[in-house]
Amino acid sequence: NAGVTQTPKFRVLKTGQSMTLLCAQDMNHEYMYWYRQDPGMGLRLIHYSVGEGTTAKGEVPDGYNVSRLKKQNFLLGLESAAPSQTSVYFCASSYWTGGQYFGPGTRLTVT
Amino acid sequence: AQTVTQSQPEMSVQEAETVTLSCTYDTSESDYYLFWYKQPPSRQMILVIRQEAYKQQNATENRFSVNFQKAAKSFSLKISDSQLGDAAMYFCAYRRPAGNTPLVFGKGTRLSVIA
């Protein structure tokens, strides 16, 4: 049981490049989330999904897109990366009740 | 909108002593969940303890316990017999009971443990 995994762990992009972050969970959780963590800001929700094929915007969705084609996977895309998107990105999943389980994070730097 | 406030950016405690981290929240809901997460230097977010608002009894997990004061909207975390491995960022979080509502996090408290 791997829990929540994220790929890649580190990435450096140039401004304007695109990339996709992959989150996978093997706990059969319905709900999945993408957060970003910036110094002094705590964790802020980007997008989330309440089930396969559904997504919803969180607190800071601009510049990101997501897809949940399979229940176990939640993808976060950056179409045209900007330096303001330099951050640590966390994926999480949960059942209907209870706490969320987090992946190990992806450190993204946009130059 | 719900907000979570952690008023102590940094705290320190001597090894084997007890420390209490504060958290307050703002909500108009009567039913909700509260959580404490630990984030060590590895960056992994680890669920420490959870509390359902409808339960009057304070949650306890080994050396970790909470003081939940619903009327005051306060949810503090007590760590007893502090260990060096307890050094981390601690985040308080709130969630409404509906399953499709995400967590709202405080900005965190950095805990140092002094040997």
Tab-separated table of C-alpha atoms in Angstrom:
chain	number	residue	atom	x	y	z
A	1	ASN	CA	0.000	0.000	0.000
A	2	ALA	CA	1.926	3.059	-1.258
A	3	GLY	CA	-0.672	5.626	-0.111
A	4	VAL	CA	-0.393	8.837	-2.126
A	5	THR	CA	2.471	9.214	-4.575
A	6	GLN	CA	3.514	12.189	-6.673
A	7	THR	CA	5.598	12.399	-9.818
A	8	PRO	CA	8.051	14.110	-10.247
A	9	LYS	CA	9.615	15.103	-6.916
A	10	PHE	CA	11.538	18.043	-8.363
A	11	ARG	CA	11.272	20.042	-11.573
A	12	VAL	CA	12.761	23.203	-13.023
A	13	LEU	CA	10.883	24.972	-15.816
A	14	LYS	CA	11.531	28.023	-17.901
A	15	THR	CA	8.841	30.680	-18.117
A	16	GLY	CA	6.255	29.691	-20.686
A	17	GLN	CA	6.941	25.964	-20.595
A	18	SER	CA	4.224	23.477	-19.735
A	19	MET	CA	4.194	20.427	-17.532
A	20	THR	CA	1.907	17.944	-15.799
A	21	LEU	CA	2.176	16.719	-12.223
A	22	LEU	CA	0.793	13.272	-11.549
A	23	CYS	CA	-0.824	12.176	-8.307
A	24	ALA	CA	-1.808	8.574	-7.663
A	25	GLN	CA	-3.512	6.952	-4.666
A	26	ASP	CA	-4.212	3.308	-3.948
A	27	MET	CA	-6.645	3.756	-1.052
A	28	ASN	CA	-9.790	3.891	-3.211
A	29	HIS	CA	-10.504	7.421	-2.007
A	30	GLU	CA	-13.253	9.368	-3.727
A	31	TYR	CA	-11.807	12.795	-3.071
A	32	MET	CA	-8.518	14.198	-4.308
A	33	TYR	CA	-6.947	17.635	-3.927
A	34	TRP	CA	-4.066	19.748	-5.168
A	35	TYR	CA	-2.483	22.326	-2.844
A	36	ARG	CA	0.427	24.669	-3.142
A	37	GLN	CA	2.597	25.644	-0.195
A	38	ASP	CA	4.479	28.927	-0.139
A	39	PRO	CA	6.569	30.363	2.713
A	40	GLY	CA	4.384	32.093	5.285
A	41	MET	CA	1.199	31.213	3.391
A	42	GLY	CA	0.399	27.719	4.645
A	43	LEU	CA	-1.333	25.419	2.180
A	44	ARG	CA	-3.752	26.815	-0.355
A	45	LEU	CA	-6.148	24.733	-2.396
A	46	ILE	CA	-5.752	24.897	-6.179
A	47	HIS	CA	-8.335	22.411	-7.467
A	48	TYR	CA	-10.079	19.358	-6.137
A	49	SER	CA	-12.165	16.433	-7.310
A	50	VAL	CA	-15.052	14.638	-5.630
A	51	GLY	CA	-15.006	11.708	-7.999
A	52	GLU	CA	-13.876	10.322	-11.322
A	53	GLY	CA	-14.610	12.757	-14.125
A	54	THR	CA	-15.356	15.714	-11.823
A	55	THR	CA	-13.219	18.684	-10.821
A	56	ALA	CA	-13.786	21.969	-8.995
A	57	LYS	CA	-11.851	25.169	-8.389
A	58	GLY	CA	-10.235	25.918	-5.083
A	59	GLU	CA	-8.818	29.112	-3.637
A	60	VAL	CA	-6.048	29.743	-6.203
A	61	PRO	CA	-7.014	28.009	-9.498
A	62	ASP	CA	-5.710	30.529	-12.047
A	63	GLY	CA	-2.953	29.223	-14.293
A	64	TYR	CA	-3.689	25.574	-13.517
A	65	ASN	CA	-5.878	22.878	-15.013
A	66	VAL	CA	-6.719	19.432	-13.667
A	67	SER	CA	-8.172	16.171	-14.838
A	68	ARG	CA	-9.487	13.077	-13.053
A	69	LEU	CA	-9.980	10.476	-15.779
A	70	LYS	CA	-9.385	7.583	-13.396
A	71	LYS	CA	-10.405	7.372	-9.757
A	72	GLN	CA	-6.875	6.718	-8.584
A	73	ASN	CA	-5.192	9.530	-10.543
A	74	PHE	CA	-5.417	13.314	-10.360
A	75	LEU	CA	-3.345	15.379	-12.771
A	76	LEU	CA	-2.322	19.008	-12.345
A	77	GLY	CA	-1.271	20.895	-15.467
A	78	LEU	CA	0.532	24.157	-15.998
A	79	GLU	CA	0.021	25.327	-19.575
A	80	SER	CA	2.401	28.302	-19.491
A	81	ALA	CA	4.512	28.367	-16.366
A	82	ALA	CA	5.241	31.672	-14.608
A	83	PRO	CA	7.763	32.480	-11.844
A	84	SER	CA	4.820	33.059	-9.482
A	85	GLN	CA	4.089	29.346	-9.747
A	86	THR	CA	7.375	28.461	-8.073
A	87	SER	CA	6.165	26.508	-5.059
A	88	VAL	CA	5.870	23.122	-3.422
A	89	TYR	CA	2.824	21.233	-4.653
A	90	PHE	CA	1.011	18.650	-2.557
A	91	CYS	CA	-1.608	16.181	-3.603
A	92	ALA	CA	-3.992	14.696	-1.047
A	93	SER	CA	-6.857	12.231	-0.989
A	94	SER	CA	-9.613	11.300	1.435
A	95	TYR	CA	-12.819	9.425	2.027
A	96	TRP	CA	-16.087	11.285	2.523
A	97	THR	CA	-15.220	11.744	6.184
A	98	GLY	CA	-11.911	11.953	7.935
A	99	GLY	CA	-8.604	13.573	7.368
A	100	GLN	CA	-6.734	13.898	4.125
A	101	TYR	CA	-3.650	11.853	3.312
A	102	PHE	CA	-0.880	13.729	1.590
A	103	GLY	CA	1.746	12.829	-0.963
A	104	PRO	CA	5.422	13.709	-0.453
A	105	GLY	CA	5.241	16.932	-2.477
A	106	THR	CA	6.761	18.247	-5.710
A	107	ARG	CA	9.179	21.166	-5.608
A	108	LEU	CA	8.722	23.254	-8.761
A	109	THR	CA	10.976	26.138	-9.738
A	110	VAL	CA	10.099	28.406	-12.653
A	111	THR	CA	12.947	30.589	-13.901
B	1	ALA	CA	-15.815	31.812	4.665
B	2	GLN	CA	-14.101	29.736	7.266
B	3	THR	CA	-10.734	30.889	8.550
B	4	VAL	CA	-8.151	29.233	10.762
B	5	THR	CA	-5.691	31.264	12.824
B	6	GLN	CA	-2.509	30.061	14.463
B	7	SER	CA	-1.186	32.989	16.467
B	8	GLN	CA	2.191	31.487	17.366
B	9	PRO	CA	4.557	31.434	14.367
B	10	GLU	CA	7.249	29.736	16.440
B	11	MET	CA	7.408	27.802	19.689
B	12	SER	CA	10.117	25.918	21.521
B	13	VAL	CA	10.061	23.255	24.213
B	14	GLN	CA	12.631	21.365	26.235
B	15	GLU	CA	12.878	17.677	25.573
B	16	ALA	CA	10.519	15.677	27.867
B	17	GLU	CA	8.475	18.788	28.672
B	18	THR	CA	4.929	19.647	27.568
B	19	VAL	CA	3.968	22.265	25.008
B	20	THR	CA	0.618	23.592	23.802
B	21	LEU	CA	0.042	24.982	20.319
B	22	SER	CA	-2.923	27.305	19.816
B	23	CYS	CA	-5.498	27.399	17.053
B	24	THR	CA	-8.709	29.353	16.656
B	25	TYR	CA	-11.182	29.197	13.834
B	26	ASP	CA	-14.157	31.058	12.554
B	27	THR	CA	-17.259	29.307	11.279
B	28	SER	CA	-21.018	29.577	11.371
B	29	GLU	CA	-21.437	25.824	11.053
B	30	SER	CA	-22.417	23.663	14.006
B	31	ASP	CA	-20.905	20.462	12.687
B	32	TYR	CA	-17.384	20.192	11.331
B	33	TYR	CA	-14.021	18.456	11.668
B	34	LEU	CA	-10.765	19.794	13.040
B	35	PHE	CA	-7.302	18.404	12.457
B	36	TRP	CA	-3.691	18.875	13.403
B	37	TYR	CA	-1.055	18.023	10.815
B	38	LYS	CA	2.681	17.733	11.347
B	39	GLN	CA	5.179	18.628	8.627
B	40	PRO	CA	8.764	17.610	9.472
B	41	PRO	CA	11.752	18.747	7.392
B	42	SER	CA	11.021	15.917	4.967
B	43	ARG	CA	7.944	18.005	3.932
B	44	GLN	CA	5.598	15.043	4.335
B	45	MET	CA	2.240	16.128	5.782
B	46	ILE	CA	1.282	13.727	8.572
B	47	LEU	CA	-2.136	13.616	10.189
B	48	VAL	CA	-1.608	13.830	13.954
B	49	ILE	CA	-5.088	13.986	15.401
B	50	ARG	CA	-8.670	14.763	14.465
B	51	GLN	CA	-11.734	15.980	16.336
B	52	GLU	CA	-15.372	15.862	15.345
B	53	ALA	CA	-17.242	18.945	16.540
B	54	TYR	CA	-20.239	16.915	17.729
B	55	LYS	CA	-18.044	14.984	20.171
B	56	GLN	CA	-17.569	16.623	23.546
B	57	GLN	CA	-14.699	14.366	24.509
B	58	ASN	CA	-11.274	15.667	23.552
B	59	ALA	CA	-9.343	13.458	21.132
B	60	THR	CA	-6.131	11.780	22.272
B	61	GLU	CA	-3.435	9.941	20.319
B	62	ASN	CA	-0.608	8.708	22.523
B	63	ARG	CA	1.385	11.812	23.577
B	64	PHE	CA	-0.851	14.148	21.565
B	65	SER	CA	-4.123	15.502	22.873
B	66	VAL	CA	-6.398	18.400	22.066
B	67	ASN	CA	-8.365	20.911	24.083
B	68	PHE	CA	-11.480	21.554	22.026
B	69	GLN	CA	-13.559	24.506	23.197
B	70	LYS	CA	-16.453	24.733	20.771
B	71	ALA	CA	-18.059	27.862	22.164
B	72	ALA	CA	-14.739	29.687	22.071
B	73	LYS	CA	-13.875	28.170	18.660
B	74	SER	CA	-10.541	27.075	20.008
B	75	PHE	CA	-8.638	23.884	19.215
B	76	SER	CA	-5.235	23.627	20.887
B	77	LEU	CA	-2.763	20.761	20.593
B	78	LYS	CA	-0.855	19.516	23.632
B	79	ILE	CA	2.298	17.482	23.153
B	80	SER	CA	3.450	15.679	26.269
B	81	ASP	CA	6.925	14.279	26.919
B	82	SER	CA	8.283	16.141	23.889
B	83	GLN	CA	10.817	14.295	21.780
B	84	LEU	CA	13.406	15.545	19.296
B	85	GLY	CA	11.360	13.952	16.519
B	86	ASP	CA	8.440	16.240	17.353
B	87	ALA	CA	10.313	19.195	15.859
B	88	ALA	CA	8.285	20.261	12.824
B	89	MET	CA	5.754	22.695	11.436
B	90	TYR	CA	2.297	22.053	12.845
B	91	PHE	CA	-0.796	23.042	10.920
B	92	CYS	CA	-4.293	23.319	12.274
B	93	ALA	CA	-7.045	22.622	9.724
B	94	TYR	CA	-10.829	22.818	9.515
B	95	ARG	CA	-13.309	21.044	7.309
B	96	ARG	CA	-17.044	21.195	6.949
B	97	PRO	CA	-18.802	17.834	7.266
B	98	ALA	CA	-19.849	17.541	3.625
B	99	GLY	CA	-17.459	15.223	1.865
B	100	ASN	CA	-16.730	17.511	-1.029
B	101	THR	CA	-15.315	20.320	1.067
B	102	PRO	CA	-11.560	20.629	1.302
B	103	LEU	CA	-9.433	21.547	4.289
B	104	VAL	CA	-8.818	25.136	5.334
B	105	PHE	CA	-5.368	25.457	6.894
B	106	GLY	CA	-3.810	27.864	9.328
B	107	LYS	CA	-0.394	29.277	8.487
B	108	GLY	CA	1.416	26.957	10.838
B	109	THR	CA	3.527	26.976	14.004
B	110	ARG	CA	7.174	25.967	13.851
B	111	LEU	CA	8.055	23.861	16.911
B	112	SER	CA	11.648	23.449	18.011
B	113	VAL	CA	12.632	20.832	20.586
B	114	ILE	CA	15.692	21.606	22.684
B	115	ALA	CA	17.784	18.723	23.927
